[in-house]
Amino acid sequence: MMKLYDYARSSAAYRVRIALNLKQLAYRVIPISLLDGMQQSAEYRALNSTGLVPSLDIDEQGNGEGIIGQSLAIIEYLDERYPEPPLLPDTPFARARTRALALQIACDIHPLNNLRVLKYLTGELGVSEEQKTIWYHHWLTQGLTPLEQQLSTGDTPFCCGNTPGLADICLIPQLYNAHRFTLDMTPYPRLIAIEKTCNQLDAFRIAMP
């Protein structure tokens, strides 16, 4: 059985849990508490030198493939290794568009608002909790507004079609965090509609923190 080194509220780990559930793959969770600094331990750093989660140990068969870090790399590995159900569309353009939406979330929004950035703001820089929330809301708004515009012309239940895929896997954890930080979601009706559809599926619901 694969082992997922996981922190429940990590958006990146949340993505991988969704993907594993969509693929109906069995996995064992190894909790890594980011709040307690477990990611900085020598034991975990030996597995993933970045000290980040998630990490997926795919060496369940003793085939030497070992550890994969980075959520999108893990998800694409799973999609190639276990192709059903597919997480990317069939055509090159559609696949590129799906990846672009996923990367907007994973690379443009999430890194500015993840836990280590927020802890640096309030710790080393002495930013107040109110200022931290302003920071969080600013970068969420900067990222979610163009996503809403790009997806608003679509009439499918998910970001890129009639089945959930890579873009949805990235979107739902980010919206979960937006709700946690009490962002006004009124300007994003299309994103909220996609979120509602996704969260009706067991693969998404079970993956929630």
CSV table of C-alpha atoms in Angstrom, one decimal:
chain,number,residue,atom,x,y,z
A,1,MET,CA,0.0,0.0,0.0
A,2,MET,CA,1.3,3.5,-0.9
A,3,LYS,CA,2.1,5.8,2.0
A,4,LEU,CA,1.1,9.5,1.9
A,5,TYR,CA,3.1,11.8,4.2
A,6,ASP,CA,0.3,14.2,4.9
A,7,TYR,CA,-0.9,17.3,6.9
A,8,ALA,CA,-4.6,17.5,6.9
A,9,ARG,CA,-4.8,21.3,6.3
A,10,SER,CA,-2.1,21.4,3.6
A,11,SER,CA,-3.7,22.4,0.3
A,12,ALA,CA,-1.1,20.4,-1.6
A,13,ALA,CA,-1.7,17.3,0.4
A,14,TYR,CA,-5.5,17.8,0.1
A,15,ARG,CA,-5.0,17.7,-3.7
A,16,VAL,CA,-3.3,14.4,-3.6
A,17,ARG,CA,-5.9,12.9,-1.3
A,18,ILE,CA,-8.6,13.9,-3.8
A,19,ALA,CA,-6.6,12.3,-6.7
A,20,LEU,CA,-6.0,9.1,-4.8
A,21,ASN,CA,-9.7,8.9,-3.9
A,22,LEU,CA,-10.8,9.6,-7.5
A,23,LYS,CA,-8.5,6.8,-8.7
A,24,GLN,CA,-9.9,4.6,-5.9
A,25,LEU,CA,-6.4,3.8,-4.7
A,26,ALA,CA,-5.6,2.5,-1.2
A,27,TYR,CA,-3.1,4.4,0.8
A,28,ARG,CA,-1.9,4.8,4.3
A,29,VAL,CA,-1.6,8.3,5.8
A,30,ILE,CA,1.6,9.2,7.8
A,31,PRO,CA,0.7,12.4,9.6
A,32,ILE,CA,3.3,15.2,9.5
A,33,SER,CA,2.3,18.1,11.7
A,34,LEU,CA,3.5,21.3,10.2
A,35,LEU,CA,2.4,23.2,13.3
A,36,ASP,CA,4.6,21.0,15.5
A,37,GLY,CA,7.6,21.2,13.0
A,38,MET,CA,7.6,17.5,12.2
A,39,GLN,CA,8.5,18.5,8.6
A,40,GLN,CA,11.9,19.8,9.8
A,41,SER,CA,12.9,16.5,11.5
A,42,ALA,CA,15.9,14.7,10.2
A,43,GLU,CA,13.8,11.6,9.6
A,44,TYR,CA,11.4,13.4,7.3
A,45,ARG,CA,14.1,15.5,5.7
A,46,ALA,CA,15.8,12.2,4.7
A,47,LEU,CA,12.6,11.4,2.8
A,48,ASN,CA,12.0,14.8,1.3
A,49,SER,CA,14.8,17.3,1.6
A,50,THR,CA,12.5,20.3,1.0
A,51,GLY,CA,10.7,19.6,4.3
A,52,LEU,CA,7.4,20.1,2.6
A,53,VAL,CA,4.3,17.9,2.3
A,54,PRO,CA,3.0,15.9,0.7
A,55,SER,CA,5.4,13.1,-0.1
A,56,LEU,CA,4.1,9.9,-1.6
A,57,ASP,CA,6.0,6.6,-1.1
A,58,ILE,CA,5.1,4.5,-4.1
A,59,ASP,CA,7.6,1.7,-3.3
A,60,GLU,CA,4.9,-0.6,-2.1
A,61,GLN,CA,6.1,-3.4,-4.4
A,62,GLY,CA,9.7,-3.0,-3.5
A,63,ASN,CA,10.5,-1.8,-7.1
A,64,GLY,CA,12.8,1.0,-6.0
A,65,GLU,CA,10.7,3.9,-7.3
A,66,GLY,CA,10.5,5.4,-3.9
A,67,ILE,CA,9.4,8.9,-2.9
A,68,ILE,CA,7.7,11.6,-5.0
A,69,GLY,CA,7.3,15.1,-3.7
A,70,GLN,CA,5.3,18.0,-5.1
A,71,SER,CA,1.6,17.5,-5.4
A,72,LEU,CA,1.2,18.1,-9.2
A,73,ALA,CA,4.0,15.7,-10.0
A,74,ILE,CA,2.4,13.1,-7.7
A,75,ILE,CA,-1.0,13.6,-9.4
A,76,GLU,CA,0.4,13.3,-12.9
A,77,TYR,CA,2.3,10.2,-11.9
A,78,LEU,CA,-0.9,8.7,-10.6
A,79,ASP,CA,-2.7,9.6,-13.8
A,80,GLU,CA,-0.1,8.0,-15.9
A,81,ARG,CA,0.3,4.9,-13.7
A,82,TYR,CA,-3.5,4.4,-13.1
A,83,PRO,CA,-5.2,6.0,-16.2
A,84,GLU,CA,-8.8,5.4,-15.2
A,85,PRO,CA,-10.5,7.7,-14.6
A,86,PRO,CA,-8.4,10.2,-16.4
A,87,LEU,CA,-7.7,13.5,-14.7
A,88,LEU,CA,-6.7,15.3,-18.0
A,89,PRO,CA,-8.7,15.7,-21.2
A,90,ASP,CA,-8.0,13.9,-24.4
A,91,THR,CA,-6.7,16.7,-26.7
A,92,PRO,CA,-3.4,18.6,-26.4
A,93,PHE,CA,-5.1,22.0,-26.2
A,94,ALA,CA,-7.6,20.9,-23.6
A,95,ARG,CA,-4.9,19.3,-21.5
A,96,ALA,CA,-2.8,22.5,-21.7
A,97,ARG,CA,-5.8,24.6,-20.6
A,98,THR,CA,-6.5,22.3,-17.7
A,99,ARG,CA,-2.8,22.4,-16.6
A,100,ALA,CA,-2.8,26.2,-16.9
A,101,LEU,CA,-5.8,26.5,-14.6
A,102,ALA,CA,-4.2,24.1,-12.1
A,103,LEU,CA,-0.9,26.0,-12.2
A,104,GLN,CA,-2.7,29.4,-11.7
A,105,ILE,CA,-3.9,28.0,-8.4
A,106,ALA,CA,-0.9,25.9,-7.3
A,107,CYS,CA,1.8,28.3,-8.4
A,108,ASP,CA,0.3,31.8,-8.4
A,109,ILE,CA,-2.2,31.7,-5.4
A,110,HIS,CA,-1.2,29.0,-3.0
A,111,PRO,CA,2.5,29.8,-2.4
A,112,LEU,CA,1.7,33.3,-1.2
A,113,ASN,CA,-0.8,32.1,1.3
A,114,ASN,CA,0.6,28.8,2.6
A,115,LEU,CA,1.4,28.2,6.3
A,116,ARG,CA,5.2,28.9,6.2
A,117,VAL,CA,4.6,32.3,4.5
A,118,LEU,CA,1.9,33.2,7.0
A,119,LYS,CA,4.1,32.2,10.0
A,120,TYR,CA,6.9,34.3,8.6
A,121,LEU,CA,4.7,37.3,8.3
A,122,THR,CA,3.5,37.1,11.8
A,123,GLY,CA,6.7,35.8,13.3
A,124,GLU,CA,9.9,37.4,11.8
A,125,LEU,CA,8.1,40.4,10.3
A,126,GLY,CA,5.8,41.0,13.2
A,127,VAL,CA,2.6,41.4,11.1
A,128,SER,CA,-0.6,41.5,13.0
A,129,GLU,CA,-3.4,38.9,12.6
A,130,GLU,CA,-5.5,41.6,10.9
A,131,GLN,CA,-2.7,42.5,8.5
A,132,LYS,CA,-2.1,38.8,7.8
A,133,THR,CA,-5.8,38.4,6.8
A,134,ILE,CA,-5.6,41.4,4.5
A,135,TRP,CA,-2.6,39.8,2.8
A,136,TYR,CA,-4.4,36.5,2.5
A,137,HIS,CA,-7.5,38.1,1.0
A,138,HIS,CA,-5.6,40.3,-1.4
A,139,TRP,CA,-3.7,37.4,-3.0
A,140,LEU,CA,-6.8,35.2,-3.0
A,141,THR,CA,-8.8,38.0,-4.8
A,142,GLN,CA,-5.9,38.5,-7.3
A,143,GLY,CA,-6.0,34.8,-8.2
A,144,LEU,CA,-9.7,33.9,-7.9
A,145,THR,CA,-11.0,36.8,-10.0
A,146,PRO,CA,-9.3,35.7,-13.3
A,147,LEU,CA,-10.3,32.1,-12.6
A,148,GLU,CA,-13.9,33.1,-12.2
A,149,GLN,CA,-13.7,35.1,-15.5
A,150,GLN,CA,-12.0,32.2,-17.4
A,151,LEU,CA,-14.5,29.6,-16.2
A,152,SER,CA,-17.7,31.7,-16.3
A,153,THR,CA,-18.2,31.0,-20.0
A,154,GLY,CA,-18.3,27.3,-19.4
A,155,ASP,CA,-21.5,25.3,-18.9
A,156,THR,CA,-20.0,22.0,-17.6
A,157,PRO,CA,-20.4,20.9,-14.0
A,158,PHE,CA,-16.6,20.8,-13.5
A,159,CYS,CA,-13.8,23.2,-14.5
A,160,CYS,CA,-13.0,21.4,-17.8
A,161,GLY,CA,-15.7,19.0,-18.6
A,162,ASN,CA,-18.3,16.6,-17.3
A,163,THR,CA,-16.0,14.8,-15.0
A,164,PRO,CA,-13.6,16.1,-12.3
A,165,GLY,CA,-10.0,16.6,-13.2
A,166,LEU,CA,-6.7,18.3,-12.4
A,167,ALA,CA,-8.1,21.8,-12.2
A,168,ASP,CA,-10.9,20.8,-9.8
A,169,ILE,CA,-8.4,19.0,-7.7
A,170,CYS,CA,-6.5,22.2,-7.3
A,171,LEU,CA,-9.5,24.5,-7.0
A,172,ILE,CA,-11.4,22.8,-4.1
A,173,PRO,CA,-8.6,23.0,-1.5
A,174,GLN,CA,-8.0,26.6,-2.3
A,175,LEU,CA,-11.7,27.4,-1.9
A,176,TYR,CA,-11.7,25.5,1.4
A,177,ASN,CA,-9.0,27.9,2.6
A,178,ALA,CA,-10.9,30.9,1.3
A,179,HIS,CA,-13.8,29.9,3.4
A,180,ARG,CA,-11.6,29.3,6.5
A,181,PHE,CA,-10.2,32.9,6.1
A,182,THR,CA,-13.7,34.3,5.6
A,183,LEU,CA,-13.2,35.7,2.2
A,184,ASP,CA,-16.4,37.1,0.6
A,185,MET,CA,-17.2,34.5,-2.1
A,186,THR,CA,-20.1,36.5,-3.6
A,187,PRO,CA,-18.0,37.6,-6.7
A,188,TYR,CA,-17.3,33.9,-7.6
A,189,PRO,CA,-20.6,32.2,-8.4
A,190,ARG,CA,-19.1,29.9,-11.0
A,191,LEU,CA,-16.4,28.7,-8.6
A,192,ILE,CA,-18.9,28.1,-5.9
A,193,ALA,CA,-21.1,26.1,-8.2
A,194,ILE,CA,-18.1,23.9,-9.2
A,195,GLU,CA,-17.2,23.5,-5.5
A,196,LYS,CA,-20.7,22.4,-4.6
A,197,THR,CA,-20.7,19.8,-7.4
A,198,CYS,CA,-17.3,18.5,-6.4
A,199,ASN,CA,-18.1,18.2,-2.8
A,200,GLN,CA,-21.1,16.1,-3.5
A,201,LEU,CA,-18.6,13.4,-4.6
A,202,ASP,CA,-17.1,11.0,-2.0
A,203,ALA,CA,-13.6,11.5,-3.5
A,204,PHE,CA,-13.7,15.1,-2.5
A,205,ARG,CA,-15.8,14.9,0.6
A,206,ILE,CA,-13.6,12.2,2.2
A,207,ALA,CA,-10.5,14.2,1.4
A,208,MET,CA,-11.6,17.2,3.4
A,209,PRO,CA,-9.4,18.2,6.3
